[in-house]
Amino acid sequence: MSGMNPEQQEAVRTLSGPVLVLAGAGTGKTRVITHRIVELIRHGTRAERILAVTFTNKAAAEMQGRIVALLGRQAKERPQASTFHSFCVKVLRRHIRRLGYPAKFAIYHRGEQESLARRVLREIRVSNQQLRPGDLLAQVGRWKSSGVRPAEAAALAQTDREHLAAVAYRRYQRSLKVAGAVDFDDLLLCTEQLFRDHEEVRVAEARRFDHILIDEYQDTNASQYRIVKGLAKDHRNLCVVGDDDQSIYGFRGAEVQHILGFPQDWPDVKTVRLTRNYRSTQAILDRANTLISYNKDRHPKSLQADRRGGEKPRIEQYSNETDEAKAVVSEIQTRLTDPHWSPGDFAILFRTNEQPRLFETELRRAKLPYRLIGGMSFFDRKEVGDMLAYLQLLDLPQQEVALLRVINNPPRGIGKATVESLLAQAVEAGRPLWELLCPGPPVGIPEKSQQAIRSFVQLIEKYRQQVGDGDLAELFRDFVKEIGYHQELCRLYPDEGEQESRWAAVEEIVNALASYATGKRKPTLSGFLEEVALNARDKQENTEDRKSNAIVLMTMHSAKGLEFPQVYMVGMEEGLFPHHRSIKEDGAAIDEERRLCYVGVTRAQDRLSLSMALTRMKWGKPRETHPSRFLFELTGVAEQVSPAKSRKPRRRATARRR
């Protein structure tokens, strides 16, 4: 322990009773957990009587590896380090028969869940248009994360879809049980139920351990919280490690109140604050500390850097989001001429999955290696593929793959059987499918489908004739409206957040068209599609070897737990970050957005740049933006500015305008 600071040593040496270790970003919490386990063993606790629980298999494996390294490979006993779900599987293998399941129960993977959900919806006569299997599973997952059982779901349902989902949830759960199976969420729910309804099971499982250690305690949901209390309430030797300032998974059911209320749950708690940060410079931490202080409901603490000084974080303004992407990539390209830096030292962090498109485009143009983490490439998204297929059809309707993708998307009465018949006739005639449809559909097609085909052909031809005239973005915006794609997204995806995310991707295609047209003397639809195709090809040629040392693009949620020498936080605008949904809700939602911003800031080791666009495209037209309230909070001047009416920071202050 000679290399530990006094606070770390205190956390390691407090070996009994409830202990709350508030481990700020970059303060060495994993080292504290592993050394504390070794210290317990050194003071006489048998290794197998210690349980350490975390959230991912990777974190559990890393913890186990460090413990083995400290104990030595010759040690006969080892503590149990696992995820919550792995631990619960072991409990259920011993006791699940009490809940009416077989001891050899199956754990359904995603494909099996979808098959079961599809069957259940068919049995209760709910069509795909009313509720899709994936949407049912998403809703059931949300209920289960909150500890809601089938009998309670009906009372909580508000919309028609939720009422249908509640009925399906009851049958889905019953079908799982009949099959002798559980899904991933059930591992927690069934364990919690055993501890609640069968006291002898709770006592038996609690007596297996003398000490419990929980990592990332701020991320626990309701079931995990109750399982932990059930395991520790007899011996009370519970050590939880976490940081309320990094609680960012409320959408998954995590409740920050668990770590905030720990002293009330365990009144004799010993609280240790780890505030010595070994990652970032003091200049970066000063901004982080100022920002998070605006959250009032938190454990007070302030990070202090082991590395003094450092370059002050910059706040940059750009005319629009295209200039922002170009400037960020250009700066990275310049910095990479210094042999001290490599591509893997740089990270571009954003709030939503729609934002990286422009950065991907600029990185490809600059021929810089990159990898996108925490979401698929913008160009791989279904709705983006749909929009590009429509654009290809408007450009050249003979493109059969594009035609087949959208001929009944959104549904317009041209069913699968009709499409198969059309294809067969096209093959027999040796003609492209589009030529078979013009000027009218062939014989042998039902009258209703014939009318739908005529309307579809007329729609495409109507807009094809306008492609060479005027604004491409405006034309396509009108086209998307006429085909009713937004209504289709609302029908397919009942979750408002998913609707919004997918619609934002559609909007981004319109923005991309507008950006392309602005930069070309003679913009054409063919030219735009060619650029997109080249970008996609560049992505395919980005080999794994290059990806191993590549600039990282990721959401701030995905960045938690990681660190980079140089970090760019982009799109720092009200409505984007904090997200407009949280602005509507305010209160706890804004606090979580602020914690997310804090996580982003504390990923930076040496340099941090925060940027915003003065205007951002909205359906192909530039709209004025307002700076994120977090920019003002980072610099400690938020009290002087109303976020909703904020103006751009002055050039002589903290921001530079490009």
CSV table of C-alpha atoms in Angstrom, one decimal, residues 191-430:
chain,number,residue,atom,x,y,z
A,191,THR,CA,-33.6,-13.7,-7.4
A,192,GLU,CA,-35.3,-10.7,-5.8
A,193,GLN,CA,-38.5,-12.7,-5.6
A,194,LEU,CA,-36.8,-15.6,-3.8
A,195,PHE,CA,-35.2,-13.2,-1.3
A,196,ARG,CA,-38.5,-11.5,-0.7
A,197,ASP,CA,-40.9,-14.5,-0.5
A,198,HIS,CA,-38.5,-17.2,0.9
A,199,GLU,CA,-36.6,-15.9,3.9
A,200,GLU,CA,-34.8,-19.2,4.3
A,201,VAL,CA,-33.3,-18.8,0.8
A,202,ARG,CA,-32.2,-15.2,1.5
A,203,VAL,CA,-30.5,-16.3,4.8
A,204,ALA,CA,-28.8,-19.3,3.2
A,205,GLU,CA,-27.4,-17.2,0.4
A,206,ALA,CA,-26.3,-14.4,2.7
A,207,ARG,CA,-24.5,-16.9,5.0
A,208,ARG,CA,-22.3,-17.9,2.1
A,209,PHE,CA,-20.4,-14.6,2.5
A,210,ASP,CA,-18.8,-12.5,5.2
A,211,HIS,CA,-18.1,-9.5,3.0
A,212,ILE,CA,-19.9,-8.0,0.0
A,213,LEU,CA,-18.2,-5.4,-2.3
A,214,ILE,CA,-20.3,-3.7,-5.0
A,215,ASP,CA,-18.6,-1.7,-7.8
A,216,GLU,CA,-20.4,1.1,-9.7
A,217,TYR,CA,-23.1,1.2,-7.1
A,218,GLN,CA,-24.6,4.3,-8.6
A,219,ASP,CA,-25.7,2.1,-11.6
A,220,THR,CA,-27.9,-0.3,-9.5
A,221,ASN,CA,-31.5,-0.6,-10.4
A,222,ALA,CA,-34.4,-1.5,-8.0
A,223,SER,CA,-33.9,-5.3,-8.1
A,224,GLN,CA,-30.1,-5.1,-7.7
A,225,TYR,CA,-30.5,-2.7,-4.8
A,226,ARG,CA,-32.9,-5.0,-3.0
A,227,ILE,CA,-30.7,-8.1,-3.7
A,228,VAL,CA,-27.7,-6.3,-2.2
A,229,LYS,CA,-29.6,-5.4,0.9
A,230,GLY,CA,-30.8,-8.9,1.3
A,231,LEU,CA,-27.3,-10.3,1.2
A,232,ALA,CA,-25.7,-7.8,3.6
A,233,LYS,CA,-28.3,-7.0,6.2
A,234,ASP,CA,-27.3,-9.7,8.7
A,235,HIS,CA,-23.5,-9.2,8.8
A,236,ARG,CA,-23.6,-5.6,7.5
A,237,ASN,CA,-20.1,-5.9,6.0
A,238,LEU,CA,-21.0,-4.1,2.8
A,239,CYS,CA,-18.6,-1.9,0.9
A,240,VAL,CA,-20.0,0.0,-2.1
A,241,VAL,CA,-17.9,1.9,-4.5
A,242,GLY,CA,-19.2,4.5,-6.9
A,243,ASP,CA,-19.7,8.1,-7.9
A,244,ASP,CA,-23.1,9.8,-7.8
A,245,ASP,CA,-21.6,12.4,-10.2
A,246,GLN,CA,-21.3,9.7,-12.8
A,247,SER,CA,-24.8,8.2,-12.6
A,248,ILE,CA,-25.9,8.5,-16.2
A,249,TYR,CA,-28.0,5.4,-16.8
A,250,GLY,CA,-31.5,6.4,-15.6
A,251,PHE,CA,-33.0,5.3,-18.9
A,252,ARG,CA,-31.9,1.7,-18.0
A,253,GLY,CA,-33.5,1.8,-14.6
A,254,ALA,CA,-30.5,2.9,-12.6
A,255,GLU,CA,-31.4,5.1,-9.6
A,256,VAL,CA,-28.9,7.6,-8.3
A,257,GLN,CA,-30.9,7.7,-5.1
A,258,HIS,CA,-29.4,4.4,-4.1
A,259,ILE,CA,-25.9,5.9,-3.6
A,260,LEU,CA,-27.2,9.2,-2.4
A,261,GLY,CA,-29.3,7.5,0.3
A,262,PHE,CA,-26.7,5.0,1.4
A,263,PRO,CA,-26.0,6.8,4.7
A,264,GLN,CA,-29.7,6.7,5.5
A,265,ASP,CA,-30.0,3.0,4.6
A,266,TRP,CA,-26.9,2.2,6.7
A,267,PRO,CA,-26.7,4.8,9.5
A,268,ASP,CA,-23.3,3.5,10.9
A,269,VAL,CA,-21.6,3.9,7.5
A,270,LYS,CA,-18.0,4.9,7.1
A,271,THR,CA,-17.7,7.3,4.2
A,272,VAL,CA,-14.4,7.7,2.3
A,273,ARG,CA,-14.0,10.2,-0.5
A,274,LEU,CA,-11.4,9.5,-3.2
A,275,THR,CA,-10.7,12.9,-4.8
A,276,ARG,CA,-7.1,12.6,-6.0
A,277,ASN,CA,-7.4,12.3,-9.7
A,278,TYR,CA,-4.6,10.5,-11.6
A,279,ARG,CA,-6.0,11.1,-15.1
A,280,SER,CA,-6.5,14.8,-15.9
A,281,THR,CA,-4.7,18.0,-15.4
A,282,GLN,CA,-5.9,20.5,-12.8
A,283,ALA,CA,-7.0,22.9,-15.5
A,284,ILE,CA,-9.5,20.3,-16.8
A,285,LEU,CA,-10.7,19.3,-13.4
A,286,ASP,CA,-11.3,22.9,-12.4
A,287,ARG,CA,-13.9,23.1,-15.2
A,288,ALA,CA,-15.4,19.7,-14.2
A,289,ASN,CA,-15.7,20.7,-10.5
A,290,THR,CA,-17.4,24.0,-11.4
A,291,LEU,CA,-19.8,22.3,-13.7
A,292,ILE,CA,-21.0,19.5,-11.4
A,293,SER,CA,-21.4,21.9,-8.5
A,294,TYR,CA,-24.6,23.1,-10.1
A,295,ASN,CA,-26.2,19.7,-9.1
A,296,LYS,CA,-27.4,20.3,-5.6
A,297,ASP,CA,-28.5,16.8,-4.7
A,298,ARG,CA,-25.1,15.1,-4.5
A,299,HIS,CA,-22.4,14.0,-2.1
A,300,PRO,CA,-20.1,17.1,-1.9
A,301,LYS,CA,-16.6,16.4,-3.2
A,302,SER,CA,-14.0,18.2,-5.5
A,303,LEU,CA,-11.5,16.4,-7.6
A,304,GLN,CA,-7.8,17.4,-7.2
A,305,ALA,CA,-5.3,16.6,-9.9
A,306,ASP,CA,-2.1,14.7,-9.3
A,307,ARG,CA,-0.9,16.6,-12.3
A,308,ARG,CA,-0.8,20.3,-11.7
A,309,GLY,CA,-1.4,23.0,-14.3
A,310,GLY,CA,-2.2,22.1,-17.8
A,311,GLU,CA,-3.8,23.8,-20.8
A,312,LYS,CA,-7.1,25.4,-20.1
A,313,PRO,CA,-10.1,23.8,-21.9
A,314,ARG,CA,-11.2,25.8,-25.0
A,315,ILE,CA,-14.7,26.7,-26.0
A,316,GLU,CA,-15.0,27.1,-29.8
A,317,GLN,CA,-17.8,28.6,-31.9
A,318,TYR,CA,-18.3,27.8,-35.6
A,319,SER,CA,-20.7,29.2,-38.2
A,320,ASN,CA,-22.4,25.8,-38.7
A,321,GLU,CA,-22.0,22.1,-38.0
A,322,THR,CA,-20.1,21.5,-41.2
A,323,ASP,CA,-17.5,24.1,-40.3
A,324,GLU,CA,-17.3,22.5,-36.8
A,325,ALA,CA,-16.6,19.1,-38.2
A,326,LYS,CA,-14.1,20.4,-40.7
A,327,ALA,CA,-12.2,22.4,-38.1
A,328,VAL,CA,-12.1,19.6,-35.5
A,329,VAL,CA,-10.8,17.1,-38.1
A,330,SER,CA,-8.3,19.6,-39.6
A,331,GLU,CA,-6.9,20.3,-36.1
A,332,ILE,CA,-6.5,16.6,-35.4
A,333,GLN,CA,-4.8,16.1,-38.8
A,334,THR,CA,-2.4,18.9,-37.9
A,335,ARG,CA,-1.7,17.5,-34.5
A,336,LEU,CA,-1.0,14.1,-36.0
A,337,THR,CA,2.0,15.5,-37.8
A,338,ASP,CA,3.7,15.6,-34.3
A,339,PRO,CA,5.2,12.1,-33.9
A,340,HIS,CA,4.3,12.3,-30.2
A,341,TRP,CA,0.6,11.7,-31.0
A,342,SER,CA,-1.1,8.8,-32.7
A,343,PRO,CA,-4.8,8.6,-33.9
A,344,GLY,CA,-5.8,6.5,-30.9
A,345,ASP,CA,-5.0,9.5,-28.6
A,346,PHE,CA,-8.0,11.5,-30.0
A,347,ALA,CA,-11.7,11.1,-29.2
A,348,ILE,CA,-14.7,13.0,-30.5
A,349,LEU,CA,-17.6,12.8,-28.1
A,350,PHE,CA,-21.2,13.7,-29.0
A,351,ARG,CA,-24.6,13.5,-27.3
A,352,THR,CA,-26.8,11.7,-30.0
A,353,ASN,CA,-26.2,9.0,-32.6
A,354,GLU,CA,-27.1,11.3,-35.5
A,355,GLN,CA,-24.2,13.7,-34.9
A,356,PRO,CA,-21.2,11.7,-36.2
A,357,ARG,CA,-22.2,11.8,-39.9
A,358,LEU,CA,-20.4,15.0,-40.7
A,359,PHE,CA,-17.3,13.9,-38.7
A,360,GLU,CA,-17.3,10.5,-40.5
A,361,THR,CA,-17.4,12.3,-43.8
A,362,GLU,CA,-14.5,14.7,-42.9
A,363,LEU,CA,-12.4,11.9,-41.5
A,364,ARG,CA,-12.8,9.9,-44.6
A,365,ARG,CA,-12.0,12.9,-46.8
A,366,ALA,CA,-8.8,13.4,-44.7
A,367,LYS,CA,-8.0,9.7,-45.0
A,368,LEU,CA,-7.7,9.4,-41.2
A,369,PRO,CA,-8.5,6.1,-39.5
A,370,TYR,CA,-11.4,6.1,-37.1
A,371,ARG,CA,-13.8,3.8,-35.4
A,372,LEU,CA,-17.4,4.5,-34.3
A,373,ILE,CA,-18.2,3.1,-30.8
A,374,GLY,CA,-21.6,3.0,-29.1
A,375,GLY,CA,-23.7,2.9,-32.2
A,376,MET,CA,-23.7,1.8,-35.8
A,377,SER,CA,-22.3,3.9,-38.6
A,378,PHE,CA,-24.8,6.6,-39.7
A,379,PHE,CA,-24.8,5.0,-43.2
A,380,ASP,CA,-25.8,1.6,-41.8
A,381,ARG,CA,-29.0,2.7,-40.2
A,382,LYS,CA,-32.3,1.3,-41.6
A,383,GLU,CA,-34.0,4.6,-42.1
A,384,VAL,CA,-30.9,6.0,-43.8
A,385,GLY,CA,-30.9,3.0,-46.1
A,386,ASP,CA,-34.5,3.6,-46.9
A,387,MET,CA,-33.9,7.3,-47.7
A,388,LEU,CA,-30.9,6.5,-49.9
A,389,ALA,CA,-32.9,3.9,-51.7
A,390,TYR,CA,-35.6,6.5,-52.5
A,391,LEU,CA,-33.0,8.9,-53.7
A,392,GLN,CA,-31.5,6.2,-55.9
A,393,LEU,CA,-35.0,5.6,-57.3
A,394,LEU,CA,-35.5,9.2,-58.1
A,395,ASP,CA,-32.1,9.3,-59.8
A,396,LEU,CA,-32.4,6.0,-61.7
A,397,PRO,CA,-35.5,3.9,-61.1
A,398,GLN,CA,-34.0,0.9,-62.9
A,399,GLN,CA,-32.0,0.2,-59.7
A,400,GLU,CA,-33.8,-3.0,-58.7
A,401,VAL,CA,-32.4,-3.4,-55.2
A,402,ALA,CA,-33.5,0.1,-54.2
A,403,LEU,CA,-36.9,-0.4,-55.9
A,404,LEU,CA,-37.6,-3.7,-54.0
A,405,ARG,CA,-36.6,-2.0,-50.7
A,406,VAL,CA,-39.1,0.8,-50.9
A,407,ILE,CA,-41.9,-0.4,-53.2
A,408,ASN,CA,-44.0,-1.2,-50.1
A,409,ASN,CA,-42.2,0.9,-47.5
A,410,PRO,CA,-44.2,2.6,-46.0
A,411,PRO,CA,-47.0,0.0,-46.8
A,412,ARG,CA,-49.0,1.1,-49.8
A,413,GLY,CA,-50.9,-2.1,-50.6
A,414,ILE,CA,-48.2,-3.8,-52.7
A,415,GLY,CA,-47.8,-7.0,-50.7
A,416,LYS,CA,-45.2,-9.7,-50.8
A,417,ALA,CA,-47.1,-12.0,-53.1
A,418,THR,CA,-47.6,-9.2,-55.6
A,419,VAL,CA,-43.9,-8.3,-55.5
A,420,GLU,CA,-42.9,-12.0,-56.1
A,421,SER,CA,-45.3,-12.2,-59.1
A,422,LEU,CA,-43.9,-9.0,-60.6
A,423,LEU,CA,-40.4,-10.3,-60.1
A,424,ALA,CA,-41.2,-13.6,-61.8
A,425,GLN,CA,-42.7,-11.8,-64.8
A,426,ALA,CA,-39.7,-9.4,-65.1
A,427,VAL,CA,-37.3,-12.4,-65.1
A,428,GLU,CA,-39.4,-14.2,-67.7
A,429,ALA,CA,-39.6,-11.1,-69.9
A,430,GLY,CA,-35.9,-10.2,-69.4
